[in-house]
Amino acid sequence: MRYSILTVCLAAALALGCSREAATPADGAAPPAAAKTETAVTSPAVVDAHSYAQPDKVRIDDLALQLAVDFEHKQLSGSATYTLNWVDKAATQLVLDTRGLNIEKIVGERSDGKWGDLKFALAPADKLFGSKLTIETPERNARVRVTYKTSPDASGLQWLTPAMTEGKKTPFMFSQSQQIHARSWVPLQDTPSVRFTYTAHVTAPKDAMVLMSADNDPKAARDGDYEFKMPQKIPSYLLAIAAGDLVFQPISQRSGVWAEPAMAPKAVAEFSDTEKMMETAEKLYGPYRWDRYDILVLPPSFPYGGMENPRLTFATPTAIVGDKSLVSLIAHELAHSWSGNLVTFSTSNDAWLNEGFTSYVENRIVEVLYGKERADMESLISRNELRSEFTDANKPLQALAIKPGALDDPDNNLTGTVYTKGAWFLQFLEQRFGRDNFDAFLRGYFDHFAFQSISTQQFVDYAKANLLDKYPGKVTQAEFDAWLYEPGIPSNAPQTPSARFDAIDAARKAWLDAGTLPDKAATAKWSTQEWVHFVEGMPDTLSADQLKALDAAYKLTGTPNGEIAQRWYPLTVRSGYTQADAAIAAFLQRIGRRKLIMPTYSELVKTPAGLKLAEDTFAKAKPGYHPITTESVEAVIAKAKAAPQAAK
Ligand code: BES
Ligand code: ZN
């Protein structure tokens, strides 16, 4: 439920003052100034308020990393060498984004080929954006090298002790760079508007396999010394690394799973449709352009469901439930290979270009592989969430095109608007223009903007020429604009009937009205989506007897399915059904995926007893949580403590 994430953002904004202005560093470093010149017709200069970089002056074309993984000190150390493209021939500085990095030395390659020290200044840290690193480059060096170490609490890395892994023998480390955490492990122009190729030479203890968002070799020898190459230009948020006891199992010639040994067979079975998903997407939108597509299954502390790191999707183990019912996650991350990784938003304010398009493509893949009924149920679950998310207070974030300044922390932009309203807009366009025309349009769009970072305005211009004007009379400019710039959902949004959900609604009603439990023969066939809908449609609270009856029949408390758990536990908390408390504590300690656990934390903190359970559980869970999850939970608890308790 993305609702809770948005709530966290708003809460944080109110309680902690997370606005750009409030967070501006004391040294007066100003937010990036608007660029005056356009660099090219297809990539106008953009202003990314979430980065200090000045890509209108100089751009990183290539990054060469040299890193050592040190589990004991929870540290990456080494150097980053940039090949630079001096766009502005009068520029004298290279400005990079960093967060918590220890910068040891910076050298630049001079015109005589020799390398010499460069002066630099590291500004005091801004809470959201980190420290601006200004490097003096009077000679506009073709290459610059920064030698540095990461901090043990780098926001973009999680270091797990062996006890926190499946195998309990080897430590584990993984990155999560999106949205602005790459800067916590590599000094970079950390804005999606800059794309670069990269190579990496990484050393690690011999028992750790190292993988990156690059050309991982399924047969690589585990010798503690690894080389990587990403020959296609990617934005910084797609830079990724992981190290641990990881083995490979193939799914097809060009896809497979990396996981801890005990997890690998389950993961391969669950994700065995990956090749079919690739073929489906290729048929719709053209060839998969990234060579291999592998999936890395992470420990349950991974803070997201999935992350579309190129060639190597990072995935939560909570998607592995034994019946493939949650594999739309893989369809989603794979879809990003077109929408996001190939055509990328140029700032977080245009996030819908990534996530809305991807949610649309994901649903198309699900439709082909698992049928329209399942695709529709998944759409409806998302749309119901979206509706519950809209409030008067968050209107500025209900437009697909977010206005500059409206979004403070880009980590809090996993909203229903970006994902579900975005997908719904494309479903609206598909319906009006017809599937064939719309499919051809999207394919053309991905080709036209391939390997570029674009703004919503560039999409709008392209759609006007290739859709609105090409097929006149189908969609008016006003209709088009309402989706993009207005809050809420336009009244002419296509509605999706679902006979399967109608049956669930009827079953729920029969139970609520007359106490008739849905027949076991029927519920035995319910999919995750149907259970989710059954629970989600319940009244705000139920009696303890009612919850007990459901538990006796279906064992919802303690469910191993996180999608059901994330809806069931808030209901038990609201209803004062304390029998679920032990299972809640276990769930919140076992899983660190934000979307799954935040709804329960948010519900718990509303009463004194619940707040105590939340705090006690968090204290135990925190050592195993990712920094991103820790921050979200801390914000919810802090907000509850700041506000007077609603007595219950
Ligand atoms: N790219 C996102 C994850 C993300 C977005 C991380 C913004 C940080 C900032 C990824 O593709 C995603 O959308 N993950 C979803 C899963 C999906 C099935 C909707 C998630 O993690 O919930
Ligand atoms: Zn996504």
XYZ file of C-alpha atoms and ligand atoms in Angstrom:
671
model
C 0.000 0.000 0.000
C 1.757 3.105 -1.173
C -0.639 5.280 0.791
C 1.409 4.874 3.909
C 4.570 5.984 2.183
C 2.930 9.194 1.100
C 1.627 9.659 4.600
C 5.163 9.284 5.866
C 6.326 12.002 3.507
C 3.625 14.397 4.516
C 4.198 13.571 8.154
C 7.908 14.094 7.783
C 7.339 17.335 5.923
C 5.147 18.653 8.695
C 7.035 17.325 11.675
C 10.619 17.570 10.570
C 10.455 20.225 7.921
C 11.807 18.218 4.994
C 11.356 21.008 2.487
C 14.104 21.909 0.056
C 14.391 25.374 1.536
C 14.498 24.226 5.145
C 17.159 21.714 4.239
C 19.462 23.998 2.297
C 22.933 23.685 3.790
C 24.270 26.366 6.045
C 27.060 27.330 3.680
C 24.347 28.793 1.524
C 24.854 26.414 -1.375
C 21.944 27.328 -3.567
C 19.747 24.823 -5.376
C 20.779 24.370 -8.980
C 20.147 27.385 -11.151
C 18.076 27.066 -14.282
C 20.173 26.315 -17.329
C 19.852 28.893 -20.043
C 20.856 26.997 -23.111
C 19.451 23.880 -24.695
C 22.114 21.266 -25.380
C 20.174 19.376 -28.023
C 16.684 19.305 -29.431
C 15.945 15.936 -27.876
C 17.515 16.622 -24.491
C 16.779 20.136 -23.295
C 18.731 21.253 -20.260
C 16.834 20.234 -17.164
C 16.857 21.459 -13.616
C 16.951 18.628 -11.130
C 16.270 20.049 -7.680
C 17.472 16.813 -6.096
C 21.051 17.108 -7.329
C 23.852 19.642 -6.920
C 25.415 18.637 -10.238
C 25.630 21.125 -13.100
C 25.203 18.968 -16.201
C 24.799 22.061 -18.366
C 28.512 22.694 -17.721
C 30.071 19.247 -17.716
C 28.786 15.697 -17.980
C 30.208 12.382 -16.879
C 30.421 10.183 -19.990
C 32.073 7.198 -18.383
C 32.759 6.012 -14.856
C 35.562 3.589 -13.954
C 35.239 2.188 -10.453
C 37.948 0.497 -8.437
C 36.415 -0.798 -5.195
C 37.244 -3.102 -2.311
C 34.419 -4.635 -0.268
C 35.240 -4.689 3.441
C 32.521 -6.494 5.412
C 34.272 -6.041 8.717
C 34.258 -2.255 8.506
C 31.049 -2.106 6.443
C 32.903 -0.076 3.927
C 33.597 0.233 0.234
C 36.875 1.920 -0.523
C 38.655 2.808 -3.707
C 38.286 5.303 -6.488
C 35.972 6.603 -9.170
C 37.500 7.892 -12.399
C 35.301 10.008 -14.658
C 35.720 10.679 -18.336
C 34.251 14.133 -18.781
C 32.462 15.966 -21.524
C 32.935 19.713 -20.991
C 29.712 21.110 -22.410
C 30.576 24.624 -21.263
C 34.042 25.461 -22.582
C 34.466 28.166 -19.936
C 33.524 26.056 -16.916
C 36.165 25.666 -14.206
C 34.479 23.359 -11.700
C 33.156 19.835 -11.538
C 30.342 19.607 -8.979
C 29.395 16.154 -7.683
C 26.812 14.748 -5.287
C 28.084 12.867 -2.246
C 26.563 11.685 1.009
C 28.610 10.611 4.011
C 31.687 9.895 1.885
C 35.208 10.296 3.161
C 36.991 11.993 0.270
C 40.702 11.271 0.483
C 42.238 12.648 -2.663
C 41.229 14.083 -6.021
C 43.478 14.128 -9.065
C 42.965 15.218 -12.641
C 44.622 14.217 -15.899
C 46.432 17.161 -17.425
C 46.900 17.798 -21.119
C 50.457 16.390 -20.902
C 48.974 13.081 -19.733
C 50.258 13.467 -16.170
C 47.902 13.373 -13.191
C 47.997 16.094 -10.567
C 46.150 17.048 -7.372
C 42.995 19.101 -7.696
C 41.614 21.407 -5.005
C 38.188 20.557 -3.704
C 35.619 21.593 -1.111
C 33.035 19.393 0.577
C 30.032 21.381 1.823
C 28.302 20.564 5.113
C 25.747 17.794 4.700
C 22.163 18.536 3.811
C 19.803 15.997 5.389
C 18.141 15.044 2.115
C 20.734 15.810 -0.513
C 24.059 15.133 1.159
C 27.244 17.131 0.612
C 27.993 19.095 -2.503
C 31.530 18.312 -3.663
C 33.078 21.128 -5.664
C 36.269 20.246 -7.532
C 38.402 23.012 -9.046
C 39.232 22.069 -12.636
C 40.746 25.173 -14.257
C 42.157 23.003 -17.063
C 38.855 21.205 -17.711
C 40.610 17.872 -17.244
C 39.496 15.113 -19.577
C 39.580 12.715 -16.624
C 39.236 13.203 -12.896
C 39.724 10.604 -10.158
C 38.246 10.730 -6.658
C 39.679 8.389 -4.011
C 37.193 7.779 -1.216
C 35.638 5.514 1.404
C 31.962 5.004 2.200
C 30.506 5.391 5.665
C 29.254 2.258 7.502
C 25.782 3.785 7.567
C 25.695 4.754 3.869
C 22.024 5.300 2.977
C 22.369 3.357 -0.272
C 23.988 0.224 1.151
C 22.903 -2.416 3.587
C 25.479 -4.572 5.328
C 24.098 -7.800 6.764
C 25.871 -9.989 9.296
C 25.879 -13.738 8.539
C 23.062 -14.182 11.115
C 20.823 -11.964 8.986
C 21.180 -14.161 5.899
C 19.496 -17.397 4.866
C 22.684 -19.465 5.039
C 23.969 -17.818 8.269
C 27.582 -18.314 7.177
C 28.567 -15.406 4.945
C 27.943 -11.685 5.320
C 25.924 -9.898 2.660
C 25.904 -6.422 1.190
C 23.648 -4.784 -1.379
C 22.982 -1.341 -2.789
C 19.716 0.489 -3.439
C 20.607 3.622 -5.366
C 17.215 4.878 -6.476
C 16.363 7.631 -5.973
C 19.313 9.607 -4.624
C 21.432 7.084 -2.746
C 24.042 6.262 -5.383
C 25.835 9.344 -4.019
C 26.305 7.524 -0.694
C 28.572 4.926 -2.320
C 29.962 6.695 -5.407
C 30.591 10.428 -5.825
C 28.506 11.203 -8.895
C 26.327 13.565 -10.861
C 23.411 11.876 -9.138
C 20.636 12.988 -11.442
C 18.784 10.809 -13.965
C 19.385 13.474 -16.597
C 23.030 12.385 -16.907
C 23.803 8.994 -18.468
C 27.165 7.257 -18.534
C 28.774 3.918 -19.279
C 30.762 2.223 -16.537
C 33.377 -0.362 -15.722
C 34.276 -1.705 -12.321
C 37.030 -3.725 -10.751
C 35.840 -5.002 -7.401
C 37.716 -7.064 -4.831
C 36.031 -8.926 -1.983
C 36.677 -11.832 0.389
C 36.866 -15.066 -1.616
C 33.649 -16.556 -0.242
C 31.629 -13.593 -1.496
C 30.302 -13.475 -5.053
C 30.043 -9.900 -6.321
C 27.396 -8.822 -8.839
C 26.640 -5.474 -10.437
C 24.084 -3.919 -12.777
C 26.360 -4.962 -15.635
C 27.616 -7.995 -17.560
C 27.516 -10.615 -14.808
C 28.936 -13.911 -15.960
C 26.854 -16.872 -14.749
C 30.046 -18.931 -14.784
C 32.273 -16.386 -13.051
C 34.868 -17.957 -10.773
C 34.366 -16.991 -7.172
C 37.898 -15.771 -6.569
C 37.390 -12.445 -4.851
C 38.357 -10.459 -7.937
C 35.650 -9.286 -10.328
C 35.484 -7.148 -13.456
C 32.321 -5.544 -14.782
C 31.358 -3.573 -17.835
C 28.143 -1.728 -18.597
C 28.579 -0.585 -22.197
C 25.192 1.134 -22.413
C 24.624 4.576 -20.962
C 22.651 4.479 -17.742
C 21.580 7.061 -15.165
C 23.201 6.979 -11.699
C 20.196 5.483 -9.925
C 20.729 2.258 -11.891
C 24.209 1.740 -10.516
C 24.029 -1.358 -8.333
C 26.233 -3.810 -6.470
C 25.678 -6.847 -4.249
C 28.004 -9.305 -2.546
C 27.316 -12.480 -0.629
C 26.977 -16.240 -0.844
C 25.220 -16.157 -4.206
C 24.783 -18.969 -6.698
C 23.319 -18.920 -10.201
C 20.549 -21.087 -11.656
C 19.418 -20.611 -15.244
C 15.833 -19.985 -16.354
C 16.623 -19.718 -20.065
C 19.619 -19.022 -22.295
C 19.545 -15.348 -21.417
C 17.912 -15.272 -17.983
C 18.405 -16.807 -14.591
C 18.336 -16.326 -10.853
C 21.101 -15.399 -8.414
C 20.276 -16.234 -4.819
C 21.608 -17.729 -1.647
C 21.911 -21.492 -2.205
C 18.842 -22.439 -0.111
C 16.672 -19.905 -1.948
C 17.757 -20.554 -5.528
C 15.538 -23.574 -6.402
C 12.384 -21.902 -5.003
C 13.181 -18.700 -6.865
C 13.760 -20.457 -10.183
C 10.448 -22.307 -9.843
C 8.550 -19.114 -8.974
C 10.140 -17.033 -11.736
C 10.205 -19.735 -14.422
C 7.992 -17.605 -16.722
C 10.649 -14.899 -17.043
C 11.681 -15.860 -20.582
C 8.032 -15.848 -21.674
C 7.652 -12.412 -20.141
C 10.666 -11.193 -22.116
C 9.267 -12.592 -25.354
C 5.891 -10.991 -24.657
C 7.412 -7.586 -24.038
C 9.637 -7.894 -27.100
C 6.670 -8.700 -29.301
C 4.958 -5.554 -28.112
C 7.797 -3.059 -27.828
C 10.796 -4.344 -29.740
C 13.939 -6.285 -28.824
C 15.262 -6.504 -25.293
C 18.376 -4.367 -25.591
C 20.342 -5.279 -22.487
C 21.715 -8.721 -23.343
C 21.028 -10.835 -20.219
C 18.121 -10.464 -17.799
C 18.887 -12.009 -14.428
C 17.112 -11.691 -11.090
C 18.960 -11.340 -7.794
C 16.848 -12.511 -4.852
C 17.831 -10.502 -1.807
C 17.313 -11.136 1.899
C 13.876 -10.078 3.274
C 15.306 -6.774 4.501
C 15.379 -5.446 0.925
C 13.314 -2.250 1.357
C 11.429 -2.523 -1.950
C 9.560 -5.155 -3.906
C 11.923 -4.901 -6.804
C 14.511 -2.651 -8.366
C 15.097 -2.589 -12.104
C 18.901 -2.551 -12.030
C 19.862 -3.143 -15.666
C 20.630 -6.782 -16.542
C 20.090 -7.694 -12.890
C 16.733 -6.970 -11.274
C 16.955 -6.902 -7.479
C 13.920 -8.633 -5.956
C 12.377 -9.227 -2.557
C 12.020 -12.845 -1.445
C 8.478 -11.950 -0.293
C 7.341 -12.337 -3.914
C 8.114 -16.053 -3.663
C 4.923 -17.574 -2.283
C 4.880 -20.855 -4.202
C 2.067 -20.218 -6.675
C 3.474 -17.492 -8.954
C 0.686 -15.189 -7.764
C 3.055 -12.275 -7.130
C 5.250 -12.531 -10.216
C 3.777 -9.365 -11.696
C 6.700 -7.929 -9.743
C 9.058 -9.503 -12.272
C 6.851 -8.345 -15.157
C 7.169 -4.863 -13.671
C 10.934 -4.815 -13.232
C 11.433 -6.386 -16.657
C 9.131 -3.780 -18.204
C 11.484 -1.098 -16.903
C 13.994 -2.405 -19.469
C 11.915 -0.306 -21.900
C 10.153 2.247 -19.695
C 12.778 3.634 -17.359
C 16.087 2.098 -18.295
C 15.835 2.706 -22.045
C 13.711 5.862 -21.856
C 14.370 7.518 -18.509
C 12.718 10.386 -16.648
C 15.062 13.333 -16.396
C 13.965 14.345 -12.893
C 12.003 12.685 -10.094
C 9.158 15.087 -10.819
C 8.586 13.103 -14.025
C 8.566 9.755 -12.182
C 5.322 8.703 -13.866
C 7.256 8.368 -17.147
C 9.067 5.466 -15.474
C 6.574 3.962 -13.070
C 3.275 4.736 -14.809
C 4.479 3.405 -18.165
C 6.005 0.400 -16.418
C 2.815 -0.402 -14.498
C 0.949 -0.248 -17.807
C 3.437 -2.557 -19.566
C 3.510 -4.875 -16.528
C -0.254 -5.271 -16.790
C -0.027 -6.052 -20.511
C 2.526 -8.799 -19.807
C 0.360 -10.228 -17.015
C -2.633 -10.220 -19.359
C -0.786 -12.279 -21.983
C 0.703 -14.770 -19.522
C -1.984 -15.126 -16.857
C -5.150 -13.864 -18.541
C -7.257 -10.725 -18.541
C -9.112 -11.636 -15.346
C -5.911 -11.572 -13.323
C -4.633 -8.430 -15.037
C -7.923 -6.695 -14.260
C -7.919 -7.790 -10.626
C -4.405 -6.403 -10.250
C -5.467 -3.098 -11.847
C -8.463 -2.862 -9.549
C -6.444 -3.491 -6.379
C -4.125 -0.653 -7.390
C -6.986 1.675 -8.301
C -8.717 1.084 -4.966
C -5.466 1.948 -3.199
C -5.127 5.053 -5.313
C -8.562 6.302 -4.329
C -7.849 5.862 -0.641
C -4.643 7.835 -1.096
C -6.144 11.044 -2.433
C -6.708 13.708 0.207
C -7.129 17.455 0.014
C -3.667 17.894 1.528
C -1.772 16.023 -1.163
C -3.356 17.604 -4.253
C -0.037 18.877 -5.693
C 1.252 15.297 -5.827
C -1.911 14.035 -7.561
C -0.919 15.496 -10.927
C 1.184 13.207 -13.124
C 3.424 16.134 -13.998
C 4.627 17.251 -10.568
C 5.415 20.940 -10.357
C 8.938 22.004 -9.379
C 9.194 22.283 -5.602
C 6.236 20.020 -4.801
C 8.360 16.931 -4.174
C 10.902 17.151 -1.367
C 12.269 13.672 -0.784
C 12.159 11.612 -3.981
C 12.103 8.424 -1.866
C 8.549 9.353 -0.996
C 7.330 9.366 -4.555
C 6.145 5.764 -4.788
C 2.603 7.056 -4.856
C -0.529 5.663 -6.427
C -0.503 8.729 -8.659
C 2.847 7.935 -10.224
C 2.149 4.210 -10.659
C -1.571 3.717 -10.970
C -2.871 7.004 -12.301
C 0.028 6.891 -14.765
C -0.950 3.415 -15.959
C -4.633 4.373 -16.004
C -3.857 7.336 -18.269
C -2.156 5.021 -20.757
C -5.084 2.559 -20.487
C -7.373 5.498 -21.295
C -5.275 6.390 -24.341
C -5.152 2.744 -25.427
C -8.923 2.516 -25.267
C -9.534 5.734 -27.188
C -6.947 5.170 -29.934
C -7.355 1.427 -30.140
C -4.855 -1.162 -28.986
C -3.083 -1.576 -32.336
C -2.505 2.134 -32.820
C -1.459 2.630 -29.247
C 0.952 -0.319 -29.266
C 2.607 1.052 -32.398
C 2.827 4.472 -30.764
C 4.515 3.136 -27.627
C 6.956 1.066 -29.613
C 7.849 4.142 -31.636
C 8.224 6.179 -28.449
C 10.688 3.686 -26.938
C 12.711 3.670 -30.158
C 12.646 7.426 -30.578
C 13.898 8.202 -27.079
C 16.057 5.092 -26.576
C 18.983 5.703 -24.173
C 17.789 9.231 -23.460
C 16.483 10.947 -20.352
C 13.369 12.967 -21.067
C 10.872 15.304 -19.433
C 7.088 15.033 -19.356
C 7.035 17.892 -21.856
C 9.020 15.819 -24.350
C 6.493 13.014 -24.003
C 3.679 15.523 -24.478
C 5.231 16.933 -27.669
C 5.857 13.449 -29.033
C 2.328 12.269 -28.180
C 0.799 15.356 -29.780
C 2.555 14.684 -33.064
C 2.269 10.908 -33.076
C -1.069 10.335 -31.383
C -3.378 13.312 -30.878
C -2.739 14.982 -34.235
C -2.213 11.721 -36.099
C -5.635 10.351 -35.124
C -7.740 13.487 -34.756
C -11.049 13.453 -32.897
C -10.169 10.676 -30.472
C -8.821 12.616 -27.469
C -8.980 16.373 -26.964
C -6.052 18.395 -25.699
C -8.158 19.289 -22.656
C -8.744 15.622 -21.818
C -5.056 14.901 -22.257
C -4.053 17.830 -20.067
C -6.534 16.945 -17.312
C -4.734 13.645 -16.718
C -1.338 15.305 -16.663
C -1.880 18.497 -14.751
C -5.045 18.144 -12.642
C -5.424 16.333 -9.305
C -7.712 13.308 -8.973
C -8.938 10.964 -11.686
C -10.814 12.363 -14.698
C -14.453 11.289 -14.770
C -14.024 9.679 -18.189
C -11.390 7.231 -16.933
C -12.125 3.722 -18.235
C -13.705 1.452 -15.638
C -12.790 -2.208 -15.364
C -15.466 -4.731 -14.418
C -14.367 -7.919 -12.648
C -16.703 -10.880 -12.209
C -14.168 -12.508 -9.894
C -14.156 -9.496 -7.570
C -17.967 -9.265 -7.748
C -18.053 -12.822 -6.392
C -15.659 -11.831 -3.601
C -17.822 -8.820 -2.748
C -20.859 -11.096 -2.562
C -19.042 -13.605 -0.353
C -17.915 -10.860 2.001
C -21.404 -9.420 2.182
C -22.965 -12.794 2.944
C -20.578 -13.235 5.822
C -21.014 -9.723 7.189
C -24.805 -9.841 6.873
C -25.527 -13.390 7.962
C -22.292 -14.861 9.271
C -22.073 -17.367 6.416
C -18.388 -18.045 5.876
C -17.278 -18.391 2.269
C -17.236 -22.044 1.306
C -13.875 -23.766 1.755
C -14.175 -25.348 -1.675
C -14.335 -21.820 -3.140
C -11.696 -20.212 -0.940
C -9.279 -23.044 -1.689
C -9.179 -21.669 -5.234
C -8.891 -18.009 -4.306
C -5.754 -16.334 -5.579
C -3.714 -13.843 -3.572
C -5.578 -11.080 -5.410
C -8.962 -12.429 -4.277
C -7.852 -12.701 -0.647
C -6.489 -9.184 -0.816
C -9.812 -7.913 -2.137
C -11.770 -9.905 0.466
C -9.809 -8.339 3.331
C -9.566 -4.883 1.821
C -13.333 -4.532 1.415
C -14.008 -5.194 5.105
C -15.479 -2.414 7.240
C -12.997 -0.258 9.129
C -13.227 -2.513 12.181
C -14.648 -5.952 12.952
C -15.491 -7.543 16.287
C -12.978 -9.828 17.946
C -15.401 -12.716 17.381
C -15.582 -11.999 13.690
C -11.798 -11.869 13.344
C -11.516 -15.056 15.365
C -13.989 -16.779 13.049
C -11.970 -15.754 9.983
C -8.766 -16.906 11.653
C -10.297 -20.233 12.638
C -11.426 -20.828 9.071
C -8.547 -19.394 7.025
C -5.579 -18.803 9.386
C -4.985 -15.249 8.202
C -2.960 -14.321 11.295
C 0.492 -15.664 10.607
C -0.051 -15.870 6.838
C 3.234 -16.283 4.970
C 1.821 -14.056 2.205
C 2.970 -10.467 2.816
C 0.361 -8.965 0.475
C -2.410 -10.460 2.625
C -0.581 -9.715 5.881
C -0.122 -6.030 5.036
C -3.932 -5.669 4.826
C -4.960 -8.109 7.551
C -2.802 -6.784 10.401
C -3.966 -3.149 10.193
C -7.543 -4.488 10.405
C -6.724 -6.524 13.513
C -5.016 -3.503 15.088
C -7.930 -1.156 14.345
C -10.301 -3.749 15.770
C -8.338 -4.205 18.994
C -7.799 -7.908 18.219
C -4.670 -8.340 20.315
C -4.448 -12.078 19.629
C -2.606 -11.093 16.462
C 0.077 -9.081 18.289
C 2.677 -11.845 18.472
C 2.279 -12.596 14.764
C 2.482 -8.876 13.994
C 5.735 -8.564 15.920
C 7.159 -11.577 14.078
C 6.059 -10.181 10.684
C 7.571 -6.755 11.348
C 10.842 -8.337 12.427
C 11.082 -10.814 9.588
C 10.415 -8.406 6.726
C 11.934 -5.041 5.927
C 10.042 -4.283 2.698
C 8.582 -0.856 3.343
C 5.340 -1.283 1.463
C 4.459 -4.439 3.385
C 5.181 -3.267 6.907
C 4.440 0.468 6.951
C 0.617 0.112 6.941
C 0.816 -1.932 10.143
C 3.242 0.467 11.839
C 1.035 3.404 10.812
C -2.001 1.735 12.364
C -0.194 0.654 15.528
C 1.064 4.119 16.459
C -2.498 5.433 16.731
C -3.056 4.072 20.271
C -0.744 4.064 23.326
C -0.696 0.252 23.504
C -0.091 -0.040 19.788
C 2.644 2.569 19.895
C 4.361 0.558 22.601
C 4.178 -2.603 20.486
C 5.474 -0.645 17.491
C 8.387 0.795 19.465
C 9.311 -2.480 21.170
C 9.158 -4.357 17.884
C 11.088 -1.682 16.017
C 13.833 -1.739 18.672
C 14.305 -5.448 17.984
C 13.909 -5.203 14.224
C 16.047 -2.132 13.626
C 19.459 -3.845 13.457
C 18.102 -5.881 10.540
C 16.312 -3.046 8.744
C 17.650 -1.172 5.737
C 18.388 2.554 6.339
C 15.450 3.502 4.091
C 13.021 1.403 6.120
C 14.468 2.626 9.405
C 13.916 6.199 8.310
C 10.270 5.560 7.378
C 9.475 3.775 10.639
C 11.235 6.417 12.714
C 9.244 9.165 10.973
C 5.923 7.451 11.722
C 6.824 6.870 15.372
C 8.169 10.413 15.787
C 5.014 11.889 14.306
C 2.807 9.844 16.606
C 4.802 10.933 19.628
C 4.661 14.570 18.603
C 0.876 14.471 18.162
C -1.463 13.989 21.114
C -2.562 10.343 21.332
C -6.065 9.539 20.217
C -7.337 7.666 23.270
C -9.100 4.458 22.470
N 11.911 1.595 -9.357
C 10.994 1.100 -8.415
C 11.464 1.185 -6.996
C 11.761 2.588 -6.498
C 11.037 3.689 -6.932
C 12.768 2.775 -5.572
C 11.351 4.967 -6.462
C 13.070 4.037 -5.111
C 12.370 5.143 -5.552
C 10.592 -0.344 -8.738
O 10.510 -0.608 -10.098
C 9.203 -0.555 -8.212
O 8.313 0.082 -8.687
N 9.032 -1.430 -7.235
C 7.753 -1.742 -6.656
C 7.239 -3.050 -7.167
C 6.187 -3.000 -8.190
C 5.617 -4.361 -8.494
C 5.149 -1.958 -8.124
C 7.906 -1.875 -5.170
O 9.035 -1.982 -4.702
O 6.908 -1.889 -4.462
Zn 8.914 0.391 -10.963
